[in-house]
Coordinates of C-alpha atoms (C1' of nucleotides) in Angstrom, one line a residue:
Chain A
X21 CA 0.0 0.0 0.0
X22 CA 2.7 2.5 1.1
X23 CA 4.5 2.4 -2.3
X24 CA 1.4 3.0 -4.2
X25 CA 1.2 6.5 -2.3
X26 CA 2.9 8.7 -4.9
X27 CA 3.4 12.4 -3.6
X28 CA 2.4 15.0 -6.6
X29 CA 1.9 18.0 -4.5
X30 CA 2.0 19.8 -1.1
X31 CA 0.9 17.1 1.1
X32 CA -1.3 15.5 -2.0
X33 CA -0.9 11.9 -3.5
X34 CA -1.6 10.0 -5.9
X35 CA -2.9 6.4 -5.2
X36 CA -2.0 4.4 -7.8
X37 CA -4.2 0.9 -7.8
X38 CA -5.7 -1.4 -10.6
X39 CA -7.1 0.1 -13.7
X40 CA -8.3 3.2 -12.0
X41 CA -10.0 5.2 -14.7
X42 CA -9.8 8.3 -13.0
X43 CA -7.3 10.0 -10.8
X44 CA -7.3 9.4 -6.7
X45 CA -5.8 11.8 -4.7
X46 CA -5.5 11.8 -0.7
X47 CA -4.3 14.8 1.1
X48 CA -1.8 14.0 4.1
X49 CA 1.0 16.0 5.7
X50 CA 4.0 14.3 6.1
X51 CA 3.4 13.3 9.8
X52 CA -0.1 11.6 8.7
X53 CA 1.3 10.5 5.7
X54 CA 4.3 8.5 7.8
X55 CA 1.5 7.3 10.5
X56 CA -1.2 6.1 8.1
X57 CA -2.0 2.3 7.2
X58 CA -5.4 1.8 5.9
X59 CA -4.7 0.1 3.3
X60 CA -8.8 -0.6 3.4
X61 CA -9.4 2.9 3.5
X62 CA -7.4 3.6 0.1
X63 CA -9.0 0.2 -1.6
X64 CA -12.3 1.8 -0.8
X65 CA -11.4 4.9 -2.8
X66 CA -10.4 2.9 -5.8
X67 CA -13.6 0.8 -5.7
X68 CA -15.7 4.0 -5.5
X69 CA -13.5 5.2 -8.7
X70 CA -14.9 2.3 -10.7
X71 CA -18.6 3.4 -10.3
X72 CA -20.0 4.1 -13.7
X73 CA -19.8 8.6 -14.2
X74 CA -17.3 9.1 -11.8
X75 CA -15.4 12.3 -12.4
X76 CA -11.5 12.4 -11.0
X77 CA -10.4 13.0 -8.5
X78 CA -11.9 10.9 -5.9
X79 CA -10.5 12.3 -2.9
X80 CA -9.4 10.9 0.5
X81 CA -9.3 14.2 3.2
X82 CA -6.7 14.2 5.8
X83 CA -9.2 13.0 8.4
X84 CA -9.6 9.7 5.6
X85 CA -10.8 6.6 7.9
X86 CA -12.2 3.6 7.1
X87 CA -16.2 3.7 6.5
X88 CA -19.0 1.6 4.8
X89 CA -18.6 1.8 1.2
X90 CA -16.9 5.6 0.9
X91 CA -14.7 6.1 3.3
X92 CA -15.2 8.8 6.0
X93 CA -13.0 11.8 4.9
X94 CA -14.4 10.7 0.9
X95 CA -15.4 12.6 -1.9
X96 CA -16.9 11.2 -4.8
X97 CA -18.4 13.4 -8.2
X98 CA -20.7 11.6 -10.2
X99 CA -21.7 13.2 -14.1
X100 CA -25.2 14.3 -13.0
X101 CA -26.4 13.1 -16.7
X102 CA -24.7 9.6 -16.9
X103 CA -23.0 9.0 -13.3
X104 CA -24.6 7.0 -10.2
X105 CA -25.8 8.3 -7.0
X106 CA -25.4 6.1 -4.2
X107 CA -26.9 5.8 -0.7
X108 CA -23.5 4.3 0.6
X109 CA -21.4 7.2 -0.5
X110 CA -23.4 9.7 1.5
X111 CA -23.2 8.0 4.5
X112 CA -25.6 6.6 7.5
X113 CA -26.4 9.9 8.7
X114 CA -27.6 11.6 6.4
X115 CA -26.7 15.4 6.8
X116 CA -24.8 14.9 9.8
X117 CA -23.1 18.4 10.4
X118 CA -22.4 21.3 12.5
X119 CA -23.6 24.5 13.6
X120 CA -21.7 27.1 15.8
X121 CA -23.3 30.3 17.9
X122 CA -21.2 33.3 18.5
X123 CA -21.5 34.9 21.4
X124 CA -20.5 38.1 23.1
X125 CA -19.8 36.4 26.9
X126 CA -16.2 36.7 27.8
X127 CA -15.2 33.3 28.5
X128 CA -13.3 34.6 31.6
X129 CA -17.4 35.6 32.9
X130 CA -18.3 31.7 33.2
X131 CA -16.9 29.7 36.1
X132 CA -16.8 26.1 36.3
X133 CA -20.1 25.7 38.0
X134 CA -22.2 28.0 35.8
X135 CA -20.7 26.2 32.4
X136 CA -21.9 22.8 34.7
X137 CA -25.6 24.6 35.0
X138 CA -25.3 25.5 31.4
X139 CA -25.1 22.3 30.0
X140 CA -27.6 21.0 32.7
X141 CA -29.8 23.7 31.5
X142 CA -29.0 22.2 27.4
X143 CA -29.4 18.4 28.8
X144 CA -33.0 19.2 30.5
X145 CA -34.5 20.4 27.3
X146 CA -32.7 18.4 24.4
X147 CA -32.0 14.8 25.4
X148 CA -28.7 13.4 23.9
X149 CA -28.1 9.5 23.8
X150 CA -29.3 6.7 21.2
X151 CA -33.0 5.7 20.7
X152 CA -33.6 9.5 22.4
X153 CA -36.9 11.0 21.3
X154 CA -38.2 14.3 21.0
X155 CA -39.1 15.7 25.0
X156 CA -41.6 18.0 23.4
X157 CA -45.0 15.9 22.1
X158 CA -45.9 18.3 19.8
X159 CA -41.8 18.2 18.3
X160 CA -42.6 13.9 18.3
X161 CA -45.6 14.6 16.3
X162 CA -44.2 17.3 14.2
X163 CA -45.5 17.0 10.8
X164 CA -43.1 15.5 8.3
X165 CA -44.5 17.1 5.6
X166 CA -43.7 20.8 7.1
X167 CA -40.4 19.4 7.7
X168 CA -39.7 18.2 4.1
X169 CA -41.1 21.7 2.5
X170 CA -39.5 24.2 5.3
X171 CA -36.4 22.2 6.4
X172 CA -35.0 24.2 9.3
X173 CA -37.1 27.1 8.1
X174 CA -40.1 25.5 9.0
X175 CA -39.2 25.9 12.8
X176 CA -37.8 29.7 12.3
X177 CA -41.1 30.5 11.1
X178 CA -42.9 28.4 13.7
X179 CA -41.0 30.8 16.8
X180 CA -38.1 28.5 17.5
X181 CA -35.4 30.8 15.8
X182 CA -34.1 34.1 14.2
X183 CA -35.2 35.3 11.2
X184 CA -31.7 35.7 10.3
X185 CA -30.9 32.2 11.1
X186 CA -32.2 31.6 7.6
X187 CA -29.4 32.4 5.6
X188 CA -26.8 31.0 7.7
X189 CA -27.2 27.7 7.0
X190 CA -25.8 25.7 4.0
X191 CA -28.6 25.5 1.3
X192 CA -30.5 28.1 3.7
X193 CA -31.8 25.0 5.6
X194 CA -33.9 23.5 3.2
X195 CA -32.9 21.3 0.2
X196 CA -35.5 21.0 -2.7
X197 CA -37.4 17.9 -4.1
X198 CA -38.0 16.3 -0.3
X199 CA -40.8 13.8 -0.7
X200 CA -42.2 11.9 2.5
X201 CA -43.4 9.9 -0.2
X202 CA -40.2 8.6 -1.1
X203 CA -39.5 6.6 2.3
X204 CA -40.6 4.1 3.9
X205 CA -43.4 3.5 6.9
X206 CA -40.5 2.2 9.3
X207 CA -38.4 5.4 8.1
X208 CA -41.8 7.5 9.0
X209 CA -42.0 6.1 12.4
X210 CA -38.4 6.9 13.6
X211 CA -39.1 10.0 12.6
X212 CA -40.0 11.5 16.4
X213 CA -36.2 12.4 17.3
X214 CA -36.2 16.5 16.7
X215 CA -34.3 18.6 19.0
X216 CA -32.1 15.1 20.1
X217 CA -28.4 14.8 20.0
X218 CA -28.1 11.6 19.7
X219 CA -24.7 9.2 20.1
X220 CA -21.5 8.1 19.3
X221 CA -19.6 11.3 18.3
X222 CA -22.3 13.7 18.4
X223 CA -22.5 16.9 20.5
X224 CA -23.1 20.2 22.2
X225 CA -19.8 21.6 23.3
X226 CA -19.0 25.2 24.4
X227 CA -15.5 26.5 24.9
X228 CA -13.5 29.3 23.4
X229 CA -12.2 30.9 20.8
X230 CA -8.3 30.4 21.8
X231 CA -6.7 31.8 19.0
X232 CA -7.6 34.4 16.1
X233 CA -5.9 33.1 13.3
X234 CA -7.2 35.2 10.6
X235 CA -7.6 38.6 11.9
X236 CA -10.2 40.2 9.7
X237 CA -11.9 37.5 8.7
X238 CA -12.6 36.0 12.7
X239 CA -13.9 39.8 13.0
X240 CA -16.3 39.8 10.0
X241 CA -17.2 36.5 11.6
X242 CA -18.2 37.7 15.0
X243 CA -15.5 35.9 16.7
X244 CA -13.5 37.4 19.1
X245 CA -10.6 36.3 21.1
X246 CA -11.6 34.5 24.2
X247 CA -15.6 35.0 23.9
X248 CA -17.6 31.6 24.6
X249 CA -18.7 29.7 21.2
X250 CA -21.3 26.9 20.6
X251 CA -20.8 24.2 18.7
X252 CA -24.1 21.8 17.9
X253 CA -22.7 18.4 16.2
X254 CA -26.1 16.0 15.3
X255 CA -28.0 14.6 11.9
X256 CA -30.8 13.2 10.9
X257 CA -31.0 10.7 13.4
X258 CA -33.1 7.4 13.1
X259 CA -35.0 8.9 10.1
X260 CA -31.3 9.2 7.9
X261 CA -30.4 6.0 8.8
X262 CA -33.5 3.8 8.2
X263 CA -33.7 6.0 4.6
X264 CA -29.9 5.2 3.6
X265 CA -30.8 1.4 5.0
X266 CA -33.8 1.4 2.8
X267 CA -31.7 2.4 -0.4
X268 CA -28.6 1.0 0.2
X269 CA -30.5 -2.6 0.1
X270 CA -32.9 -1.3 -2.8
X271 CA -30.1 0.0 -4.9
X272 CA -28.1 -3.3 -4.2
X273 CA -30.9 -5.6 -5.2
X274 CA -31.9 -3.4 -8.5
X275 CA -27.5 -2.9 -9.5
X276 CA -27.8 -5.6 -12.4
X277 CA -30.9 -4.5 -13.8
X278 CA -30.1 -0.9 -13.3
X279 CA -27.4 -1.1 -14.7
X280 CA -25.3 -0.6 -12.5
X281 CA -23.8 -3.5 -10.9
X282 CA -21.7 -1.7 -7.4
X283 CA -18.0 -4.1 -6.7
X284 CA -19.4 -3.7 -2.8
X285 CA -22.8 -3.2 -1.3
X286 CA -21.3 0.0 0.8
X287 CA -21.1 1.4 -2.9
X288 CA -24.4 -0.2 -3.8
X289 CA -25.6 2.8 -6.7
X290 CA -28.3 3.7 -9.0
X291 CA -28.5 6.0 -11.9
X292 CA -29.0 9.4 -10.7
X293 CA -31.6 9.9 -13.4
X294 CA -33.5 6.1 -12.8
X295 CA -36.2 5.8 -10.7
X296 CA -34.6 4.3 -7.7
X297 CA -31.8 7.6 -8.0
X298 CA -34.2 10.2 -7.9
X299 CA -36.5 8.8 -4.8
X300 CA -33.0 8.3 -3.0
X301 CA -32.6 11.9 -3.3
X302 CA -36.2 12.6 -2.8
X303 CA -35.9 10.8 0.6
X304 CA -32.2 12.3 1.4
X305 CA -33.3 16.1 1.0
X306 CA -36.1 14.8 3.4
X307 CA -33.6 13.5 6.0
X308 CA -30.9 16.9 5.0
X309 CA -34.4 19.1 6.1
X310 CA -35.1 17.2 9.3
X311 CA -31.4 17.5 10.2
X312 CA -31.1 21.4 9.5
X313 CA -34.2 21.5 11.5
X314 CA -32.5 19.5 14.2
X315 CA -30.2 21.8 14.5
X316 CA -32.3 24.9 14.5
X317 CA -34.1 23.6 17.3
X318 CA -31.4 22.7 19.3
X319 CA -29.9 26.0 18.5
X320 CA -33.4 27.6 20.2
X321 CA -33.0 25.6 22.7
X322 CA -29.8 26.4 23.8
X323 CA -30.4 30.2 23.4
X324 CA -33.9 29.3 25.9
X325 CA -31.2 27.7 28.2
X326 CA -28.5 30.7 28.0
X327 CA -31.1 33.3 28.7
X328 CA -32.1 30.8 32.0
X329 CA -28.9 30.0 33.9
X330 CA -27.1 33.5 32.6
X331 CA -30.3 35.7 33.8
X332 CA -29.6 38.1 30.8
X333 CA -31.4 39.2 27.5
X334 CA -30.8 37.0 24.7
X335 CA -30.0 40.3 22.7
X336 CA -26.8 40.5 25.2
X337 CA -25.4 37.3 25.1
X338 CA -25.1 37.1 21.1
X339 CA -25.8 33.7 20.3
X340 CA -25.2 34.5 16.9
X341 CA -25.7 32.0 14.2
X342 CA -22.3 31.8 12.1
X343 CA -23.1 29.0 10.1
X344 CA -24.3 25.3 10.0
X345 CA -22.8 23.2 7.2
X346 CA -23.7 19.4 6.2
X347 CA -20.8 16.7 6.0
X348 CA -22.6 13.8 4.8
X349 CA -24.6 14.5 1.6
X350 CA -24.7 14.4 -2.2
X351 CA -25.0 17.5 -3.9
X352 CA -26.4 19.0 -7.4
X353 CA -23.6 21.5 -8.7
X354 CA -21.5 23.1 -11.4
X355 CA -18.0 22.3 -11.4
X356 CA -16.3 24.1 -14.4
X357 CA -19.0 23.6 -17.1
X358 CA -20.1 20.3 -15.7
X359 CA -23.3 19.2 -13.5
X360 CA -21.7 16.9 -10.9
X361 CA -23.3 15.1 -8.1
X362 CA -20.9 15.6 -5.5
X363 CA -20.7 12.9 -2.8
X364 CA -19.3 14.2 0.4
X365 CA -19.3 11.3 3.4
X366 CA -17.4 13.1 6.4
X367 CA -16.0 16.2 3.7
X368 CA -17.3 19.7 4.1
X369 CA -18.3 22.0 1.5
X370 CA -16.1 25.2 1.5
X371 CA -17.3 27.4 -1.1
X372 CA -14.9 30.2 -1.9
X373 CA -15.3 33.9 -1.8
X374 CA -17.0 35.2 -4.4
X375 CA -18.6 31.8 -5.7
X376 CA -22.4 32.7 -6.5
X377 CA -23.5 29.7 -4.1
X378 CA -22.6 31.6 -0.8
X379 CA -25.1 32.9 0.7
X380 CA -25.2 36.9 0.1
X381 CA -23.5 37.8 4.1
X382 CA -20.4 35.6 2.7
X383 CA -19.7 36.0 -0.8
X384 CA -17.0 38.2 -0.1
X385 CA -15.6 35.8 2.3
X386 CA -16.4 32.5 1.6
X387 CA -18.5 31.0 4.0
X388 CA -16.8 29.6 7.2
X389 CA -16.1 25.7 6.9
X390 CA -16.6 24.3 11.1
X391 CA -14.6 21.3 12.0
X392 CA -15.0 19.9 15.0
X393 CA -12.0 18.1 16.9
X394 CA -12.9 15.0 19.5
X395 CA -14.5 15.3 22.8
X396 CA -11.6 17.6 24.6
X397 CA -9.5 18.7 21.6
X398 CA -9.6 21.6 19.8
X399 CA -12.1 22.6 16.9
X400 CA -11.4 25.4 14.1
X401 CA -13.0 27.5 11.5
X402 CA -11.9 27.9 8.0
X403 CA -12.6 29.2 4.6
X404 CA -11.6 27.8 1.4
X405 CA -9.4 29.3 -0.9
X406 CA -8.7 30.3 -4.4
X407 CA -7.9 26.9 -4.7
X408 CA -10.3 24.9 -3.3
X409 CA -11.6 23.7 -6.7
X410 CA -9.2 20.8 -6.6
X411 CA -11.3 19.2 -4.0
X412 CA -14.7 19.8 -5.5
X413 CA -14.8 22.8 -2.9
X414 CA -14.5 20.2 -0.4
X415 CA -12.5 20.2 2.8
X416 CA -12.3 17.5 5.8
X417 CA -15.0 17.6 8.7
X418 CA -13.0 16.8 11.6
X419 CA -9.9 14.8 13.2
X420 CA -10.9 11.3 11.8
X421 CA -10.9 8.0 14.0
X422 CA -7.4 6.4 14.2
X423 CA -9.2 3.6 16.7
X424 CA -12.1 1.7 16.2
X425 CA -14.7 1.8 18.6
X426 CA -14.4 -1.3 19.8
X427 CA -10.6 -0.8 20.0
X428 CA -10.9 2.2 22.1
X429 CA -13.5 0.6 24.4
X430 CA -10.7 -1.8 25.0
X431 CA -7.9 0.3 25.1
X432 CA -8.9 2.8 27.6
X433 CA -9.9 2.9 31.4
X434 CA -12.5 5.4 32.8
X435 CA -9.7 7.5 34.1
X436 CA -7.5 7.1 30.7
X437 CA -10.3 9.2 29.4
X438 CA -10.2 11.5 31.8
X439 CA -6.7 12.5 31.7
X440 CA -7.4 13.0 28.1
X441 CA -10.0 15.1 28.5
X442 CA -7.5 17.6 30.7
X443 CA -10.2 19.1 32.5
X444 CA -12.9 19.9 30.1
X445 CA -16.6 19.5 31.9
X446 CA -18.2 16.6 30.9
X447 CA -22.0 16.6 31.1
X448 CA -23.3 12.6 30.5
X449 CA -24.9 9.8 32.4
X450 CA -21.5 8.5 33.2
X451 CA -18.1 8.8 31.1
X452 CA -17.8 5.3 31.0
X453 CA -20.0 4.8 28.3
X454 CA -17.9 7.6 26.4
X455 CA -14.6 5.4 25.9
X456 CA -15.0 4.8 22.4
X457 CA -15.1 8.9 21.9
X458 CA -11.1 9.2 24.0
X459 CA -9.4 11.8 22.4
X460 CA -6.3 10.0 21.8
X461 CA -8.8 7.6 19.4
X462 CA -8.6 10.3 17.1
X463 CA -6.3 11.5 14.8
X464 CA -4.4 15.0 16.0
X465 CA -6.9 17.8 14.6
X466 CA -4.3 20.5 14.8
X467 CA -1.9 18.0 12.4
X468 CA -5.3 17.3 9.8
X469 CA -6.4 21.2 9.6
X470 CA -3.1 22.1 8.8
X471 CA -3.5 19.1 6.0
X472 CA -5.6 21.5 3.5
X473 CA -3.8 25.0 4.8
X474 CA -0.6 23.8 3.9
X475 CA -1.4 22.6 0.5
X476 CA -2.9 25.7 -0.3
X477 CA -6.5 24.9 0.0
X478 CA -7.9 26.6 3.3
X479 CA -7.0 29.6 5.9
X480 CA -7.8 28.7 9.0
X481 CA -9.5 31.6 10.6
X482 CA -9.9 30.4 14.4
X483 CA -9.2 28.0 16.8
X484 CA -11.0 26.8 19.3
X485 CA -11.0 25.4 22.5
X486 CA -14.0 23.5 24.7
X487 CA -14.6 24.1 28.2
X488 CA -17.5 21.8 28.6
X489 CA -19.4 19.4 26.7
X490 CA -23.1 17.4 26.6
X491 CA -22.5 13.6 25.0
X492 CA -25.1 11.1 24.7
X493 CA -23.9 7.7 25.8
X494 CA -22.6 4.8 23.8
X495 CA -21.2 1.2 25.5
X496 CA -19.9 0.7 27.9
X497 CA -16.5 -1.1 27.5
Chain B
dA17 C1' -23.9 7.0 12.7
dT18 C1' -28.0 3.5 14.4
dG19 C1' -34.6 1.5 18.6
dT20 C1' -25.9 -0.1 19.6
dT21 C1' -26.3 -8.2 16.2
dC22 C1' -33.4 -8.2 11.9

DNA sequence: ATGTTC
């Protein structure tokens, strides 16, 4: 595998395997470069090369890890005329993603007990953990429909939100063409999980902002040097997952007649324009929508809680939407004079300043790119540059596992994790179940943001530092 | 990631 890494750029390779019909680049510094050894990882970008319509490069991000299918840290274009989409490539959680709040509280204000209230405040109104449902009936019972029209804009209208929250979210929180029609009963039914964090990596962490990086640009931004931040990490929950279960088997069963025959059933595809392509991406703009809206109620909730434990208007504190981006979803858009469908499983979009898909408060930046670190390690905000068209406008959405789950479960004692974490407030049912989430199972984030910067593709603008954090649980070892 | 091995 190592050999087959060939270095053609600033910390960009070409992996050269079979009869690859179009180019495979991965992006690594030198340090993850010399540490990497997923040889599975790269063999799952080659097999995703071989789809029919795929347009070079497919790209492996610094965070690049093993996944089903795509690997996490993938990016895969498809020719939106002739090419494949495929429920695999987006990933499980359909339009998992971020959002981070602003705020004007001077970290300096909030002691260690009042972050502890804060995120007891968070925890009492938006349950985290699997199989968590809504705490709100009438959120349980919200209607589907609303949610696949409005997406996150749905809930801004309905009082849960800004009006100028609307523009601060990729796609303005709503992606066209969502159909309830388009999945299944069993996906219908799981759908009572709005305003939940769910598991596994997923979050609500606030800290903050350590370093200005990018002095004008953090400023346009609203962040300033040692003011708290929130950062909301959470998808579409059960809803995404029983859709891309739904089409992943579907697309597998209907590959030969389809056309379309997939090497592995994690790449399981259809023909973007067949039948079973475009209710796939009916049913994925559903689950994008109820994720944005996630999000946006979350992010209401967390102002209601801000506003309760600090005693202060919400107009004080800021809470300031900056922006929520999507790192697991296929996208309709021109690349050069093509129609692409771009496939980005654990990649985020990082349009660049002045590109006419921005929304109008960040065309002259670019619109900030949020990738979060692990539990305890540092997060940062970037903007793509002049440059960024190499990757699709596509950078990586956070550290990446180095560690399986089941390897850090194994690896790690309670108090392992604890000395990772290196003080950072913890809010869960017990950090036992959060093993599989250690730190050191991650890749270093600083090492995998300076990946893209390095090679020309992003400026980071800030970094960021938690303070406290809500998890849901996950095993226990 | 996930009603955590239908």
């Amino acid at each position: 595998m190592p050999e087959k890494l060939q270095l053609v750029a600033k910390n960009c390779y070409i992996y050269r395997a079979g009869d690859s019909p179009v180019a495979i680049h991965v992006y690594l510094s030198q340090k993850l470069r010399a540490d990497f050894t997923e040889a599975e990882a790269l063999e799952q970008l080659y097999n995703a090369s071989l789809l029919p319509g795929v347009v070079g490069p497919v790209i492996g991000m610094p965070d690049i890890h093993t996944g089903y299918g795509l690997p996490i840290g993938g990016v895969m274009a498809a020719d939106y005329e002739r090419g494949v989409v495929s429920a695999g490539a987006v990933g499980m959680d359909i339009n998992c993603g971020v959002r981070l709040l602003t705020t004007r509280i001077p970290a300096a204000e909030i002691e260690r007990a009042i972050l502890t209230k804060l995120l007891a405040a968070i925890a009492r109104r938006v349950p985290a953990g699997v199989g968590r449902v809504s705490q709100v009936k009438e959120l349980r019972r919200a209607s589907l429909e609303a949610v696949a029209a409005g997406g996150a804009r749905y809930f801004i209208q309905e009082g849960f939100g800004r009006g100028e929250d609307r523009e601060r979210i990729e796609d303005g929180g709503c992606l066209s063409g969502a159909d309830v029609a388009a999945v299944s009963k069993e996906a219908r039914e799981r759908a009572d999980q709005l305003a939940t964090i769910g598991g596994g990596n997923h979050f609500v962490e606030i800290g903050k902002v350590a370093a200005v990086l990018e002095e004008g640009l953090a400023a346009r931004f609203g962040l300033h040097k040692d003011h708290l931040y929130i950062l909301i990490h959470t998808g579409s929950r059960g809803l995404g997952h029983q859709i891309c279960t739904d089409y992943s088997n579907l697309m597998w069963a209907n590959g030969e007649q389809n056309g379309t025959p997939a090497p592995v059933k994690g790449l399981a595809c259809a023909p973007i324009a067949s039948r079973d392509g475009q209710n796939y991406l009916k049913g994925m703009a559903l689950a994008a929508n109820y994720a944005f809206a996630n999000r946006q109620l979350i992010t209401h909730f967390i102002r209601e809680a801000f506003v309760e434990v600090l005693k202060k208007p919400e107009e004080d504190l800021g809470l300031d939407l900056l922006y929520d981006v999507a790192h697991n979803i296929a996208k309709k858009e021109k690349h050069g004079a093509k129609w692409l469908l771009v496939h980005r499983k654990g990649a985020t979009r990082a349009l660049p300043a002045g590109h006419g898909d921005n929304p109008g408060c960040y065309l002259a930046t670019g619109h900030p790119a949020i990738i979060p670190g692990s539990m305890g390690t540092a997060s940062y905000v970037v903007v793509g540059t002049g440059e960024i068209n190499k990757t699709f406008c596509s950078v990586n959405h956070g550290a990446g596992r180095v560690m399986s789950r089941k390897k850090a479960r194994q690896e790690f004692s309670r108090e392992d994790l604890l000395n990772q974490l290196g003080g950072v407030v913890v809010a869960a049912r017990d950090i036992k179940f959060l093993k599989d989430e250690a730190p050191l199972a991650y890749k270093d984030i600083d090492a995998v943001v300076a990946t893209l910067a390095e090679a020309g593709l992003t400026r980071p603008v800030v970094r960021l530092q938690p303070l406290g954090v809500l998890k849901g649980e996950g095993e226990e070892a």
